[in-house]
Amino acid sequence: MTQEKKVLGEERRNLLLHWLQTEDKPLTGGELAGRTNVSRQVIVQDISLLKAKNEPILATSQGYVYMKPFGEQVKKERIIVSFHEPHRTKEELYILVDHGVTVKDVRIEHPVYGDLHASVMVSSRAEVDAFIRKIKQTNASYLSQLTDGTHLHTIEADSEEKLDAACAALKEAGMVVE
């Protein structure tokens, strides 16, 4: 934080909401903290308060995203069951985004904790690269490593044809559980 004046309370939350609604890219907690001259923890609390007011804010590996309505365009969604070794994660995500698909999340069924779910939100190779880089930098494990490679993804596209093509490509790569 610098010596500049902190943006306080409701004014800060209104600014956060405005920035999230107008940006086309995810905004990190650190970036938002810098803009308002508060700590990242204050931003995390603000985001929680905004979510409690039913603002559709999603925390992704790239930062916070405001889930904008898509107007009349209806997105098609599908849940797929995938299986592969951890080193093939990038390949799997590339296959999906190369077919015009957004990978919204990853889910596993853990024998102790039950259903575990994490946001992914990637729709381009650049976003996949950033996701993989963050996994490596933080030395984090993929959720699928807890289930020996079996996991689910919610995928989304603007047509069933794109979803079909992406699933066919994953099947050809030997990554689909049927």
Coordinates of N, CA and C in Angstrom, one line a residue:
M1 N 0.8 -1.2 0.0 CA 0.0 0.0 0.0 C 0.9 1.2 0.0
T2 N 0.4 2.3 -0.6 CA 1.1 3.5 -0.7 C 0.5 4.5 0.3
Q3 N 1.1 5.7 0.3 CA 0.6 6.7 1.2 C -0.7 7.4 0.8
E4 N -1.2 7.0 -0.4 CA -2.5 7.5 -0.8 C -3.6 7.1 0.1
K5 N -4.7 7.9 0.0 CA -5.9 7.7 0.8 C -6.6 6.4 0.4
K6 N -7.0 5.6 1.5 CA -7.7 4.4 1.3 C -9.1 4.8 0.8
V7 N -9.7 3.9 -0.1 CA -11.1 4.1 -0.4 C -11.8 3.2 0.6
L8 N -12.8 3.8 1.2 CA -13.5 3.2 2.3 C -14.8 2.5 2.0
G9 N -15.1 1.5 2.7 CA -16.4 0.8 2.8 C -17.2 0.7 1.5
E10 N -18.4 1.2 1.6 CA -19.4 1.1 0.5 C -18.9 1.7 -0.8
E11 N -18.2 2.8 -0.7 CA -17.6 3.5 -1.9 C -16.7 2.5 -2.6
R12 N -15.8 1.8 -1.8 CA -14.9 0.8 -2.4 C -15.7 -0.3 -3.0
R13 N -16.7 -0.9 -2.3 CA -17.4 -2.0 -2.9 C -18.1 -1.6 -4.2
N14 N -18.6 -0.3 -4.2 CA -19.3 0.1 -5.5 C -18.2 0.2 -6.6
L15 N -17.0 0.7 -6.3 CA -16.0 0.7 -7.3 C -15.6 -0.7 -7.8
L16 N -15.4 -1.6 -6.8 CA -15.1 -3.0 -7.2 C -16.1 -3.5 -8.1
L17 N -17.4 -3.3 -7.8 CA -18.5 -3.8 -8.6 C -18.4 -3.2 -10.0
H18 N -18.2 -1.9 -10.1 CA -18.1 -1.2 -11.4 C -17.0 -1.8 -12.2
W19 N -15.8 -1.9 -11.6 CA -14.6 -2.4 -12.3 C -14.9 -3.8 -12.8
L20 N -15.4 -4.7 -12.0 CA -15.7 -6.1 -12.4 C -16.7 -6.1 -13.5
Q21 N -17.7 -5.3 -13.5 CA -18.7 -5.3 -14.5 C -18.3 -4.7 -15.8
T22 N -17.2 -3.9 -15.8 CA -16.8 -3.3 -17.1 C -15.6 -3.9 -17.7
E23 N -14.8 -4.7 -16.9 CA -13.6 -5.3 -17.5 C -13.9 -6.5 -18.2
D24 N -13.2 -6.8 -19.3 CA -13.3 -8.0 -20.1 C -12.4 -9.1 -19.6
K25 N -11.5 -8.8 -18.6 CA -10.6 -9.8 -18.1 C -10.7 -9.9 -16.6
P26 N -10.3 -11.0 -16.1 CA -10.3 -11.2 -14.6 C -9.5 -10.2 -13.9
L27 N -9.9 -9.7 -12.8 CA -9.1 -8.8 -12.0 C -8.7 -9.5 -10.7
T28 N -7.4 -9.4 -10.4 CA -6.9 -10.1 -9.2 C -7.1 -9.3 -8.0
G29 N -7.1 -10.0 -6.8 CA -7.3 -9.3 -5.5 C -6.2 -8.3 -5.3
G30 N -5.0 -8.6 -5.7 CA -3.9 -7.7 -5.6 C -4.1 -6.4 -6.4
E31 N -4.6 -6.6 -7.6 CA -4.8 -5.4 -8.5 C -5.9 -4.5 -7.9
L32 N -7.0 -5.1 -7.4 CA -8.1 -4.4 -6.8 C -7.6 -3.7 -5.5
A33 N -6.8 -4.4 -4.8 CA -6.2 -3.8 -3.5 C -5.4 -2.6 -3.9
G34 N -4.6 -2.7 -4.9 CA -3.7 -1.5 -5.3 C -4.6 -0.3 -5.8
R35 N -5.6 -0.6 -6.5 CA -6.5 0.5 -7.0 C -7.2 1.2 -5.9
T36 N -7.5 0.5 -4.8 CA -8.2 1.1 -3.7 C -7.4 1.4 -2.4
N37 N -6.1 1.1 -2.5 CA -5.1 1.3 -1.5 C -5.5 0.6 -0.1
V38 N -6.0 -0.6 -0.2 CA -6.2 -1.4 0.9 C -5.5 -2.8 0.8
S39 N -5.6 -3.6 1.7 CA -5.0 -5.0 1.6 C -5.8 -5.9 0.8
R40 N -5.2 -7.0 0.3 CA -5.9 -8.0 -0.5 C -7.0 -8.6 0.4
Q41 N -6.7 -8.8 1.7 CA -7.7 -9.4 2.6 C -9.0 -8.6 2.6
V42 N -8.8 -7.3 2.6 CA -10.0 -6.4 2.6 C -10.8 -6.6 1.4
I43 N -10.1 -6.8 0.2 CA -10.8 -7.1 -1.0 C -11.6 -8.4 -1.0
V44 N -10.9 -9.4 -0.4 CA -11.6 -10.8 -0.3 C -12.9 -10.6 0.6
Q45 N -12.8 -9.8 1.6 CA -14.0 -9.6 2.4 C -15.1 -8.8 1.7
D46 N -14.6 -7.8 0.9 CA -15.6 -7.0 0.1 C -16.3 -7.9 -0.9
I47 N -15.5 -8.8 -1.6 CA -16.1 -9.7 -2.6 C -17.1 -10.6 -1.9
S48 N -16.8 -11.1 -0.7 CA -17.8 -11.9 0.0 C -19.0 -11.1 0.3
L49 N -18.9 -9.9 0.7 CA -20.1 -9.1 1.0 C -20.9 -8.8 -0.3
L50 N -20.2 -8.6 -1.4 CA -20.9 -8.4 -2.7 C -21.7 -9.7 -3.1
K51 N -21.0 -10.9 -2.9 CA -21.6 -12.1 -3.2 C -22.9 -12.4 -2.4
A52 N -22.8 -11.9 -1.1 CA -23.9 -12.1 -0.2 C -25.1 -11.2 -0.6
K53 N -24.8 -10.2 -1.4 CA -25.9 -9.4 -2.0 C -26.3 -9.9 -3.4
N54 N -26.0 -11.2 -3.6 CA -26.3 -11.9 -4.9 C -25.7 -11.3 -6.1
E55 N -24.5 -10.7 -6.0 CA -23.8 -10.2 -7.2 C -23.1 -11.5 -7.8
P56 N -23.2 -11.7 -9.1 CA -22.7 -12.9 -9.7 C -21.2 -12.8 -9.9
I57 N -20.4 -12.8 -8.8 CA -18.9 -12.7 -8.9 C -18.3 -14.1 -8.7
L58 N -17.4 -14.4 -9.6 CA -16.8 -15.7 -9.6 C -15.3 -15.6 -9.3
A59 N -14.8 -16.3 -8.4 CA -13.3 -16.3 -8.1 C -12.7 -17.4 -9.0
T60 N -11.8 -17.0 -9.9 CA -11.2 -18.0 -10.8 C -9.7 -18.0 -10.5
S61 N -9.0 -18.9 -11.1 CA -7.5 -18.9 -10.9 C -6.8 -17.7 -11.5
Q62 N -7.5 -17.0 -12.4 CA -6.9 -15.8 -13.0 C -7.4 -14.5 -12.2
G63 N -8.3 -14.6 -11.4 CA -8.8 -13.4 -10.6 C -10.3 -13.4 -10.6
Y64 N -10.9 -12.3 -10.2 CA -12.4 -12.2 -10.0 C -13.0 -11.8 -11.4
V65 N -14.2 -12.4 -11.6 CA -14.9 -12.2 -12.8 C -16.4 -11.9 -12.5
Y66 N -17.0 -10.9 -13.1 CA -18.4 -10.7 -13.0 C -19.1 -11.4 -14.1
M67 N -20.0 -12.3 -13.7 CA -20.7 -13.1 -14.7 C -21.8 -12.3 -15.4
K68 N -21.5 -11.8 -16.5 CA -22.4 -10.9 -17.3 C -23.4 -11.7 -18.0
P69 N -24.7 -11.3 -18.0 CA -25.7 -12.0 -18.8 C -25.3 -11.9 -20.3
F70 N -25.6 -13.0 -21.0 CA -25.3 -13.1 -22.4 C -26.4 -12.7 -23.3
G71 N -27.3 -11.8 -22.8 CA -28.4 -11.4 -23.7 C -29.3 -12.5 -24.1
E72 N -29.6 -12.5 -25.4 CA -30.5 -13.5 -25.9 C -29.7 -14.8 -26.2
Q73 N -28.4 -14.7 -26.3 CA -27.6 -15.9 -26.7 C -27.6 -16.9 -25.5
V74 N -28.1 -18.1 -25.8 CA -28.1 -19.1 -24.7 C -26.9 -20.0 -24.9
K75 N -26.2 -20.2 -23.8 CA -25.0 -21.1 -23.9 C -25.5 -22.5 -23.6
K76 N -24.8 -23.5 -24.3 CA -25.1 -24.9 -24.1 C -24.1 -25.4 -23.1
E77 N -24.5 -26.2 -22.2 CA -23.6 -26.7 -21.2 C -23.7 -28.2 -21.1
R78 N -22.6 -28.8 -20.7 CA -22.5 -30.3 -20.6 C -21.5 -30.7 -19.5
I79 N -21.8 -31.7 -18.8 CA -20.8 -32.3 -17.8 C -20.2 -33.5 -18.5
I80 N -18.8 -33.5 -18.5 CA -18.1 -34.7 -19.1 C -17.3 -35.3 -18.0
V81 N -17.1 -36.6 -18.1 CA -16.2 -37.4 -17.2 C -14.9 -37.7 -18.0
S82 N -13.8 -37.2 -17.4 CA -12.5 -37.3 -18.0 C -11.6 -38.2 -17.2
F83 N -10.6 -38.7 -17.8 CA -9.5 -39.5 -17.1 C -8.2 -39.4 -17.9
H84 N -7.2 -39.0 -17.2 CA -5.8 -38.9 -17.7 C -4.8 -38.6 -16.6
E85 N -3.6 -38.8 -17.0 CA -2.5 -38.5 -16.1 C -2.3 -37.0 -15.9
P86 N -1.8 -36.5 -14.8 CA -1.6 -35.1 -14.6 C -0.9 -34.3 -15.7
H87 N 0.1 -35.0 -16.3 CA 0.9 -34.3 -17.3 C 0.1 -34.0 -18.6
R88 N -1.1 -34.6 -18.7 CA -1.9 -34.4 -19.9 C -3.0 -33.3 -19.7
T89 N -3.0 -32.7 -18.5 CA -4.0 -31.6 -18.2 C -4.0 -30.5 -19.3
K90 N -2.8 -30.0 -19.6 CA -2.7 -28.9 -20.6 C -3.3 -29.4 -21.9
E91 N -2.9 -30.6 -22.4 CA -3.4 -31.2 -23.6 C -5.0 -31.2 -23.6
E92 N -5.5 -31.7 -22.5 CA -7.0 -31.8 -22.4 C -7.6 -30.5 -22.5
L93 N -7.1 -29.5 -21.8 CA -7.7 -28.1 -21.8 C -7.5 -27.5 -23.2
Y94 N -6.4 -27.7 -23.8 CA -6.2 -27.2 -25.2 C -7.2 -27.8 -26.1
I95 N -7.4 -29.1 -26.1 CA -8.4 -29.7 -26.9 C -9.8 -29.0 -26.8
L96 N -10.2 -28.8 -25.5 CA -11.5 -28.2 -25.3 C -11.6 -26.8 -25.8
V97 N -10.6 -25.9 -25.4 CA -10.7 -24.5 -25.8 C -10.5 -24.3 -27.3
D98 N -9.7 -25.2 -28.0 CA -9.5 -25.2 -29.4 C -10.8 -25.4 -30.2
H99 N -11.8 -26.0 -29.5 CA -13.1 -26.3 -30.2 C -14.1 -25.2 -29.8
G100 N -13.7 -24.1 -29.2 CA -14.6 -23.0 -28.9 C -15.4 -23.3 -27.6
V101 N -14.8 -24.1 -26.7 CA -15.5 -24.5 -25.5 C -14.8 -23.8 -24.3
T102 N -15.6 -23.4 -23.3 CA -15.1 -22.8 -22.0 C -15.2 -24.0 -21.0
V103 N -14.1 -24.2 -20.3 CA -14.0 -25.1 -19.2 C -14.3 -24.4 -18.0
K104 N -15.5 -24.6 -17.4 CA -16.0 -23.8 -16.3 C -15.4 -24.3 -15.0
D105 N -15.3 -25.6 -14.8 CA -14.9 -26.1 -13.5 C -14.3 -27.5 -13.6
V106 N -13.8 -28.0 -12.5 CA -13.4 -29.4 -12.3 C -14.0 -29.9 -11.0
R107 N -14.4 -31.1 -11.1 CA -15.1 -31.8 -9.9 C -14.5 -33.2 -9.7
I108 N -14.5 -33.6 -8.5 CA -14.1 -35.0 -8.2 C -15.1 -35.5 -7.1
E109 N -15.1 -36.8 -7.0 CA -15.9 -37.4 -5.9 C -14.8 -38.0 -5.0
H110 N -14.5 -37.4 -3.8 CA -13.5 -37.8 -2.9 C -14.1 -38.8 -1.9
P111 N -13.4 -39.9 -1.6 CA -14.0 -40.9 -0.7 C -14.3 -40.4 0.7
V112 N -13.6 -39.4 1.2 CA -13.8 -38.8 2.5 C -14.6 -37.6 2.5
Y113 N -14.3 -36.6 1.6 CA -14.9 -35.3 1.6 C -16.1 -35.2 0.7
G114 N -16.4 -36.2 -0.1 CA -17.5 -36.1 -1.0 C -17.2 -35.3 -2.2
D115 N -18.1 -34.6 -2.8 CA -17.9 -33.9 -4.0 C -17.1 -32.6 -3.7
L116 N -15.9 -32.5 -4.4 CA -15.1 -31.3 -4.4 C -15.2 -30.6 -5.7
H117 N -15.2 -29.3 -5.7 CA -15.5 -28.5 -6.9 C -14.6 -27.3 -6.9
A118 N -14.0 -27.0 -8.1 CA -13.1 -25.8 -8.2 C -13.4 -25.1 -9.5
S119 N -13.4 -23.8 -9.5 CA -13.5 -23.1 -10.7 C -12.3 -23.2 -11.6
V120 N -12.4 -23.3 -12.9 CA -11.3 -23.2 -13.8 C -11.4 -22.0 -14.7
M121 N -12.5 -21.9 -15.4 CA -12.9 -20.8 -16.3 C -11.8 -20.4 -17.3
V122 N -11.5 -21.3 -18.2 CA -10.6 -21.1 -19.3 C -11.3 -21.2 -20.6
S123 N -11.0 -20.4 -21.6 CA -11.6 -20.5 -22.9 C -10.7 -20.2 -24.0
S124 N -9.4 -20.0 -23.7 CA -8.4 -19.8 -24.7 C -7.0 -20.5 -24.3
R125 N -6.2 -20.7 -25.2 CA -4.8 -21.3 -24.9 C -4.1 -20.4 -23.9
A126 N -4.2 -19.1 -24.1 CA -3.5 -18.1 -23.2 C -4.0 -18.3 -21.7
E127 N -5.3 -18.5 -21.6 CA -5.9 -18.7 -20.2 C -5.5 -20.1 -19.7
V128 N -5.4 -21.1 -20.5 CA -4.9 -22.4 -20.1 C -3.5 -22.3 -19.7
D129 N -2.6 -21.6 -20.4 CA -1.2 -21.5 -20.1 C -1.1 -20.8 -18.7
A130 N -1.9 -19.7 -18.5 CA -1.9 -19.0 -17.2 C -2.3 -19.9 -16.0
F131 N -3.3 -20.7 -16.3 CA -3.8 -21.7 -15.3 C -2.7 -22.7 -14.9
I132 N -2.1 -23.3 -16.0 CA -1.0 -24.3 -15.7 C 0.2 -23.7 -15.0
R133 N 0.5 -22.5 -15.5 CA 1.6 -21.7 -14.8 C 1.4 -21.5 -13.3
K134 N 0.1 -21.1 -13.0 CA -0.2 -20.9 -11.6 C -0.1 -22.2 -10.8
I135 N -0.6 -23.3 -11.4 CA -0.5 -24.6 -10.7 C 1.0 -24.9 -10.4
K136 N 1.9 -24.7 -11.4 CA 3.3 -25.0 -11.2 C 3.9 -24.0 -10.2
Q137 N 3.6 -22.7 -10.3 CA 4.3 -21.8 -9.4 C 3.9 -22.0 -8.0
T138 N 2.7 -22.4 -7.7 CA 2.2 -22.6 -6.3 C 2.5 -24.1 -5.9
N139 N 3.0 -24.9 -6.8 CA 3.2 -26.3 -6.5 C 1.9 -27.0 -6.0
A140 N 0.8 -26.6 -6.5 CA -0.5 -27.1 -6.2 C -0.7 -28.5 -7.0
S141 N -1.5 -29.3 -6.4 CA -1.9 -30.5 -7.1 C -3.2 -30.3 -7.8
Y142 N -3.4 -31.1 -8.9 CA -4.7 -31.1 -9.6 C -5.7 -31.9 -8.7
L143 N -6.9 -31.5 -8.7 CA -7.9 -32.3 -8.0 C -8.0 -33.7 -8.4
S144 N -7.8 -33.9 -9.7 CA -7.9 -35.3 -10.3 C -6.8 -36.2 -9.7
Q145 N -5.7 -35.7 -9.1 CA -4.7 -36.5 -8.5 C -5.2 -37.2 -7.3
L146 N -6.3 -36.7 -6.7 CA -6.9 -37.3 -5.5 C -7.8 -38.5 -5.9
T147 N -8.1 -38.7 -7.2 CA -8.9 -39.8 -7.7 C -8.2 -40.6 -8.8
D148 N -6.9 -40.5 -8.8 CA -6.1 -41.3 -9.7 C -6.4 -40.9 -11.2
G149 N -6.9 -39.7 -11.4 CA -7.1 -39.2 -12.8 C -8.5 -39.0 -13.2
T150 N -9.5 -39.5 -12.5 CA -10.9 -39.4 -12.9 C -11.4 -38.1 -12.3
H151 N -12.1 -37.3 -13.2 CA -12.6 -36.0 -12.8 C -13.7 -35.6 -13.8
L152 N -14.5 -34.6 -13.4 CA -15.6 -34.1 -14.3 C -15.3 -32.7 -14.6
H153 N -15.7 -32.2 -15.7 CA -15.7 -30.8 -16.1 C -17.1 -30.4 -16.5
T154 N -17.5 -29.2 -16.2 CA -18.6 -28.5 -16.8 C -18.0 -27.7 -17.9
I155 N -18.5 -28.0 -19.1 CA -18.0 -27.3 -20.3 C -19.2 -26.5 -20.9
E156 N -18.9 -25.4 -21.6 CA -19.9 -24.5 -22.1 C -19.5 -24.0 -23.5
A157 N -20.5 -23.9 -24.4 CA -20.2 -23.4 -25.7 C -21.5 -22.7 -26.3
D158 N -21.4 -22.1 -27.4 CA -22.6 -21.4 -27.9 C -23.4 -22.4 -28.9
S159 N -22.9 -23.6 -29.0 CA -23.7 -24.6 -29.8 C -23.4 -26.0 -29.3
E160 N -24.3 -26.9 -29.5 CA -24.2 -28.3 -29.2 C -23.1 -28.9 -30.1
E161 N -23.0 -28.4 -31.3 CA -22.0 -28.9 -32.3 C -20.6 -28.8 -31.8
K162 N -20.3 -27.6 -31.1 CA -19.0 -27.4 -30.6 C -18.7 -28.3 -29.4
L163 N -19.7 -28.5 -28.6 CA -19.6 -29.5 -27.5 C -19.3 -30.9 -28.0
D164 N -20.1 -31.3 -29.0 CA -19.9 -32.6 -29.6 C -18.5 -32.8 -30.2
A165 N -18.1 -31.8 -30.9 CA -16.7 -31.9 -31.5 C -15.6 -32.0 -30.5
A166 N -15.8 -31.2 -29.4 CA -14.8 -31.2 -28.3 C -14.8 -32.6 -27.6
C167 N -16.0 -33.1 -27.4 CA -16.0 -34.5 -26.8 C -15.5 -35.5 -27.7
A168 N -15.7 -35.4 -28.9 CA -15.2 -36.4 -29.9 C -13.6 -36.4 -29.9
A169 N -13.1 -35.2 -29.9 CA -11.6 -35.0 -29.8 C -11.0 -35.5 -28.6
L170 N -11.7 -35.3 -27.4 CA -11.2 -35.9 -26.2 C -11.3 -37.4 -26.2
K171 N -12.3 -38.0 -26.8 CA -12.5 -39.4 -26.9 C -11.3 -40.0 -27.8
E172 N -11.0 -39.3 -28.9 CA -10.0 -39.7 -29.8 C -8.6 -39.7 -29.1
A173 N -8.5 -38.7 -28.1 CA -7.2 -38.6 -27.4 C -7.2 -39.6 -26.2
G174 N -8.3 -40.4 -26.0 CA -8.3 -41.4 -25.0 C -8.5 -40.8 -23.6
M175 N -9.2 -39.7 -23.5 CA -9.4 -39.0 -22.2 C -10.8 -39.0 -21.7
V176 N -11.8 -39.7 -22.4 CA -13.2 -39.7 -22.0 C -13.5 -41.0 -21.3
V177 N -14.3 -40.9 -20.2 CA -14.8 -42.1 -19.6 C -16.2 -42.2 -20.1
E178 N -16.6 -43.4 -20.6 CA -17.9 -43.6 -21.1 C -18.7 -44.6 -20.3

